[in-house]
Amino acid sequence: MAKQKASAGTPATVALTAAGLPFALHPYEHDPAAASYGLEAAEALGVEPDRVFKTLLADTELGLVVGVVPVTGLLDLKALAAAVGAKRATMADPAVAERRTGYVVGGISPIGQKTRHVTVVDETAQLFETVFVSGGKRGLDIELAPDDLLRATDGTYAAIAKETA
C-alpha cells in the first residue's frame, strides 16, 4: 500500500499523511438512498463486509467516545462504556456528532476529527491485514492496517460489537 498525497483532501487523509501512515483511497459512487452506507461501501468496493467498519459516537459521563465496529454488526453501548471506564453510554445526537467531528453522518471518519475523542476499535479488526473506514465523506473509504488505525486515533481494541438482531 503506497502512501497517498495530502492533496487527496479530507481531514482524515491529511492526518494519515502527516503521521506518515500508509493507506489506500477507495472512492465509489454513493447512492443517497442506500439503507446502510457501510454495506453499500462493502458491495461497491467488492470487499467482505466484516472488513468494513463504521464510526459511531456515543455520549458518556466522560464525554463523547468513538466506537468503530464492523458494518455487519451493532455497537454494544454497554461494552463501549466498560471499555472506557464509563458507567453507561448512549448514542450521540447526530447534529452533535457532526459538529464535534467536522464530518457529516454517513461520512464520519474515526481519523482527523475536529475534536479528538477517546476511540475504541472492535477487536475483530485484528483479524484482517487491512480494514476499511470512512475517508471523511460519503463515497470515500480508506484502507489501512488495523494497528495504523489505532496509531492514527490513539485508539484501543476492545470487544464492542454485537450481532445484528
Short mmCIF file of C-alpha atoms in Angstrom, two decimals:
data_model
loop_
_atom_site.label_atom_id
_atom_site.label_comp_id
_atom_site.label_asym_id
_atom_site.label_seq_id
_atom_site.Cartn_x
_atom_site.Cartn_y
_atom_site.Cartn_z
CA MET A 1 0.00 0.00 0.00
CA ALA A 2 1.53 3.26 -1.08
CA LYS A 3 1.42 6.43 0.93
CA GLN A 4 -1.03 8.91 -0.53
CA LYS A 5 -0.52 12.60 -1.06
CA ALA A 6 -2.24 15.04 1.31
CA SER A 7 -3.90 16.62 -1.73
CA ALA A 8 -6.44 13.79 -1.54
CA GLY A 9 -8.16 16.30 0.61
CA THR A 10 -10.16 15.24 3.66
CA PRO A 11 -9.01 15.83 7.24
CA ALA A 12 -8.62 12.03 7.52
CA THR A 13 -6.24 11.75 4.56
CA VAL A 14 -4.32 14.83 5.67
CA ALA A 15 -3.91 13.37 9.19
CA LEU A 16 -2.71 10.00 7.87
CA THR A 17 -0.25 11.65 5.51
CA ALA A 18 1.08 13.91 8.27
CA ALA A 19 1.52 10.87 10.53
CA GLY A 20 3.40 9.02 7.77
CA LEU A 21 0.96 6.11 7.86
CA PRO A 22 0.32 4.12 4.65
CA PHE A 23 -3.24 3.96 3.35
CA ALA A 24 -5.17 3.50 0.13
CA LEU A 25 -8.13 5.57 -1.00
CA HIS A 26 -11.20 3.81 -2.38
CA PRO A 27 -13.77 6.19 -3.87
CA TYR A 28 -17.08 4.76 -5.02
CA GLU A 29 -20.38 6.05 -6.36
CA HIS A 30 -22.53 6.78 -3.30
CA ASP A 31 -26.28 6.21 -3.54
CA PRO A 32 -28.12 8.60 -1.15
CA ALA A 33 -30.98 6.08 -0.98
CA ALA A 34 -28.75 3.28 0.35
CA ALA A 35 -30.18 1.73 3.51
CA SER A 36 -26.71 1.17 5.00
CA TYR A 37 -23.76 3.31 3.94
CA GLY A 38 -21.30 0.72 5.25
CA LEU A 39 -22.85 -2.23 3.44
CA GLU A 40 -23.10 -0.05 0.34
CA ALA A 41 -19.34 0.62 0.60
CA ALA A 42 -18.53 -3.09 1.01
CA GLU A 43 -20.59 -4.01 -2.06
CA ALA A 44 -19.28 -1.13 -4.19
CA LEU A 45 -15.68 -1.91 -3.28
CA GLY A 46 -16.08 -5.69 -3.60
CA VAL A 47 -14.77 -6.47 -0.12
CA GLU A 48 -16.18 -8.70 2.58
CA PRO A 49 -18.46 -6.60 4.83
CA ASP A 50 -16.67 -7.76 8.01
CA ARG A 51 -13.62 -5.72 6.86
CA VAL A 52 -15.62 -2.50 6.51
CA PHE A 53 -16.02 -0.58 9.76
CA LYS A 54 -18.44 2.20 10.67
CA THR A 55 -17.69 5.07 13.03
CA LEU A 56 -20.25 5.82 15.71
CA LEU A 57 -20.23 8.39 18.50
CA ALA A 58 -21.60 7.71 21.94
CA ASP A 59 -22.23 10.05 24.83
CA THR A 60 -20.89 9.08 28.27
CA GLU A 61 -20.41 10.95 31.53
CA LEU A 62 -16.75 11.18 30.45
CA GLY A 63 -17.70 12.93 27.19
CA LEU A 64 -18.12 11.72 23.63
CA VAL A 65 -16.47 8.42 22.72
CA VAL A 66 -15.89 6.98 19.25
CA GLY A 67 -16.74 3.34 18.61
CA VAL A 68 -15.52 1.70 15.39
CA VAL A 69 -17.36 -1.54 14.59
CA PRO A 70 -17.94 -3.78 11.56
CA VAL A 71 -20.83 -2.62 9.36
CA THR A 72 -22.30 -6.11 9.76
CA GLY A 73 -22.90 -5.58 13.48
CA LEU A 74 -24.09 -3.08 16.05
CA LEU A 75 -22.26 -1.03 18.63
CA ASP A 76 -22.64 -2.60 22.09
CA LEU A 77 -23.06 0.55 24.19
CA LYS A 78 -22.55 -1.32 27.49
CA ALA A 79 -19.29 -2.81 26.24
CA LEU A 80 -18.12 0.56 24.91
CA ALA A 81 -18.86 2.24 28.26
CA ALA A 82 -16.96 -0.51 30.09
CA ALA A 83 -14.02 -0.21 27.68
CA VAL A 84 -13.55 3.48 28.53
CA GLY A 85 -14.38 3.24 32.24
CA ALA A 86 -17.80 4.91 31.96
CA LYS A 87 -20.98 3.81 33.72
CA ARG A 88 -23.16 3.99 30.62
CA ALA A 89 -23.23 5.17 27.03
CA THR A 90 -25.99 6.36 24.70
CA MET A 91 -25.80 7.17 21.02
CA ALA A 92 -24.76 10.79 20.47
CA ASP A 93 -27.14 13.18 18.77
CA PRO A 94 -26.24 13.20 15.04
CA ALA A 95 -26.01 17.02 14.98
CA VAL A 96 -23.56 16.94 17.90
CA ALA A 97 -21.57 14.16 16.19
CA GLU A 98 -21.30 16.25 13.02
CA ARG A 99 -20.33 19.40 14.90
CA ARG A 100 -17.68 17.69 17.05
CA THR A 101 -16.12 15.61 14.26
CA GLY A 102 -16.37 18.05 11.37
CA TYR A 103 -17.85 15.29 9.20
CA VAL A 104 -21.39 14.53 8.01
CA VAL A 105 -23.27 11.46 9.24
CA GLY A 106 -22.58 8.61 6.83
CA GLY A 107 -19.12 10.06 6.20
CA ILE A 108 -17.72 10.32 9.73
CA SER A 109 -14.16 9.06 9.79
CA PRO A 110 -12.51 7.98 13.04
CA ILE A 111 -9.39 9.79 11.76
CA GLY A 112 -8.81 13.54 11.61
CA GLN A 113 -11.81 14.59 13.64
CA LYS A 114 -12.14 18.28 14.52
CA THR A 115 -12.17 17.40 18.23
CA ARG A 116 -10.08 14.40 19.29
CA HIS A 117 -12.14 11.77 21.10
CA VAL A 118 -11.34 8.60 23.00
CA THR A 119 -11.57 5.91 20.32
CA VAL A 120 -12.25 2.19 20.68
CA VAL A 121 -11.96 -0.15 17.69
CA ASP A 122 -13.71 -3.51 17.81
CA GLU A 123 -11.17 -6.26 18.37
CA THR A 124 -12.29 -8.12 15.23
CA ALA A 125 -10.33 -5.56 13.18
CA GLN A 126 -7.21 -7.50 14.21
CA LEU A 127 -8.39 -10.49 12.17
CA PHE A 128 -7.60 -8.67 8.92
CA GLU A 129 -4.41 -7.41 7.29
CA THR A 130 -6.29 -4.24 6.34
CA VAL A 131 -9.69 -2.74 7.16
CA PHE A 132 -11.81 -0.02 5.57
CA VAL A 133 -13.15 3.08 7.35
CA SER A 134 -14.80 6.22 6.07
CA GLY A 135 -12.42 8.61 4.36
CA GLY A 136 -14.33 11.62 5.65
CA LYS A 137 -17.13 11.90 3.12
CA ARG A 138 -19.81 9.67 1.70
CA GLY A 139 -18.46 7.63 -1.19
CA LEU A 140 -14.85 7.50 0.02
CA ASP A 141 -13.27 4.77 2.13
CA ILE A 142 -9.72 4.46 3.43
CA GLU A 143 -7.99 1.09 3.60
CA LEU A 144 -5.30 0.72 6.23
CA ALA A 145 -3.79 -1.75 8.67
CA PRO A 146 -5.78 -2.02 11.94
CA ASP A 147 -2.74 -1.09 14.03
CA ASP A 148 -2.26 2.03 11.88
CA LEU A 149 -5.90 2.91 12.57
CA LEU A 150 -5.08 2.72 16.29
CA ARG A 151 -1.98 4.87 15.80
CA ALA A 152 -3.95 7.49 13.86
CA THR A 153 -6.67 7.73 16.51
CA ASP A 154 -4.70 6.91 19.70
CA GLY A 155 -7.30 4.17 19.98
CA THR A 156 -7.54 0.84 21.75
CA TYR A 157 -9.05 -2.53 20.87
CA ALA A 158 -12.00 -3.98 22.79
CA ALA A 159 -14.96 -6.27 22.15
CA ILE A 160 -17.56 -3.54 21.44
CA ALA A 161 -19.61 -5.04 18.58
CA LYS A 162 -22.65 -7.26 18.82
CA GLU A 163 -24.52 -9.21 16.17
CA THR A 164 -27.47 -7.61 14.45
CA ALA A 165 -30.83 -8.83 15.69
#
